[in-house]
Every structure is written in structure tokens, then in C-alpha cells.
CSV table of C-alpha atoms in Angstrom, one decimal:
chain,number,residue,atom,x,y,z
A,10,UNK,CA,-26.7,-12.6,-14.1
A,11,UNK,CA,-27.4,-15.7,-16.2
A,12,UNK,CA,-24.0,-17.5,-16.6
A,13,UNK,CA,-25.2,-19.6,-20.0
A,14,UNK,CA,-26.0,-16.4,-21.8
A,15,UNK,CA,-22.7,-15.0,-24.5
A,16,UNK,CA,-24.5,-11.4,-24.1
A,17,UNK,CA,-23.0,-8.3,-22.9
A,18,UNK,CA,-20.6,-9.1,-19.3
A,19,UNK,CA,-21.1,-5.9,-17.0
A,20,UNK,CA,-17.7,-6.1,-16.3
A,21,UNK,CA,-16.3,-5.4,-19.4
A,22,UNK,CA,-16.6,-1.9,-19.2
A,23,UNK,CA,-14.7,-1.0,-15.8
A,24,UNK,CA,-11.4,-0.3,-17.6
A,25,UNK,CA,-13.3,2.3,-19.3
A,26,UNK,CA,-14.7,3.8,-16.1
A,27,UNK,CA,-10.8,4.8,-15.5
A,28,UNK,CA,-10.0,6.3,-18.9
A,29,UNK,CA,-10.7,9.8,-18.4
A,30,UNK,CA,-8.3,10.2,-14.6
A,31,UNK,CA,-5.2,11.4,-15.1
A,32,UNK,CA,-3.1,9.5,-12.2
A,33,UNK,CA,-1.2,12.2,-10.2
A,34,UNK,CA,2.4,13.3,-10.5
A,35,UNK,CA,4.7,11.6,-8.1
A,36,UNK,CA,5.9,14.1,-5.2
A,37,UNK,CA,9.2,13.6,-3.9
A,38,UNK,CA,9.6,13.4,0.1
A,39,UNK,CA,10.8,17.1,1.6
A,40,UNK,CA,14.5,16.6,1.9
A,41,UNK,CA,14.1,17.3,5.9
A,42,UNK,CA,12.1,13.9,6.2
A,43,UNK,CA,14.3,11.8,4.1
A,44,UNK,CA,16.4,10.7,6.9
A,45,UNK,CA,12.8,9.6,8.8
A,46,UNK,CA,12.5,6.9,6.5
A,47,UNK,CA,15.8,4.9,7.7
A,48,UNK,CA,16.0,4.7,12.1
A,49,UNK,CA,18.9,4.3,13.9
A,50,UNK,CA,20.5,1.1,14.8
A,51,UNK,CA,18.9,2.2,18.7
A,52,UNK,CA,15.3,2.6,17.4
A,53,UNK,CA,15.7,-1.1,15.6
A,54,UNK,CA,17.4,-2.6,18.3
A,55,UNK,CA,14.3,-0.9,20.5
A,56,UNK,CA,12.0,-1.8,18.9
A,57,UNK,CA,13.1,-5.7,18.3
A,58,UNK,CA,13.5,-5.7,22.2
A,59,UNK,CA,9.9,-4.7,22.6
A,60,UNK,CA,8.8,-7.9,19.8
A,61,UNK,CA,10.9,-10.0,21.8
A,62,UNK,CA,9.5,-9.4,25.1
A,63,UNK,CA,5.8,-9.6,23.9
A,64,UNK,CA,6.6,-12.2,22.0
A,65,UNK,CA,7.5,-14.1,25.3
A,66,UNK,CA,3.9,-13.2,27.1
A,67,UNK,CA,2.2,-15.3,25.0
């Protein structure tokens, strides 16, 4: 693509590419996996015990 040319930029179409998909509806987690998202103070404390002694290998 010649840079010094004021023609047509390819580019200029890619919004319209997109026009025509709808974007999906948004589906709410299942209530029975809502608590998943947030682990216990144990799993944290776990897991920042693991970090911790990795961290110290290298």
C-alpha cells in the first residue's frame, strides 16, 4: 500500500465488517456457582503460601 496516495484506506471498512452481528445477551452465572467466584480466606492463604515458597526457589 503506497503511503503518499489520499485514495481509498482498506481499513476503513472494518467497522462495517461488524455491522450485521448482533453481540449476545449477557447470561447470568447459575446461582449454585456464585459462591465459586469468591474462595475462602484458607484457599487465599493457600494459595499465597504456595507464591511465597516458589517465590523463594528462585
Amino acid at each position: 500500500m503506497k503511503h503518499d496516495q489520499p485514495g481509498e484506506n482498506e481499513d476503513d471498512d472494518v467497522d462495517a465488517t461488524f455491522d450485521d452481528i448482533s453481540a449476545p445477551d449477557p447470561v447470568p452465572p447459575p446461582p449454585s456457582l456464585s459462591h465459586a467466584a469468591q474462595p475462602s480466606s484458607e484457599v487465599n492463604s493457600a494459595i499465597l503460601d504456595a507464591i511465597h515458597s516458589l517465590s523463594n526457589d528462585i
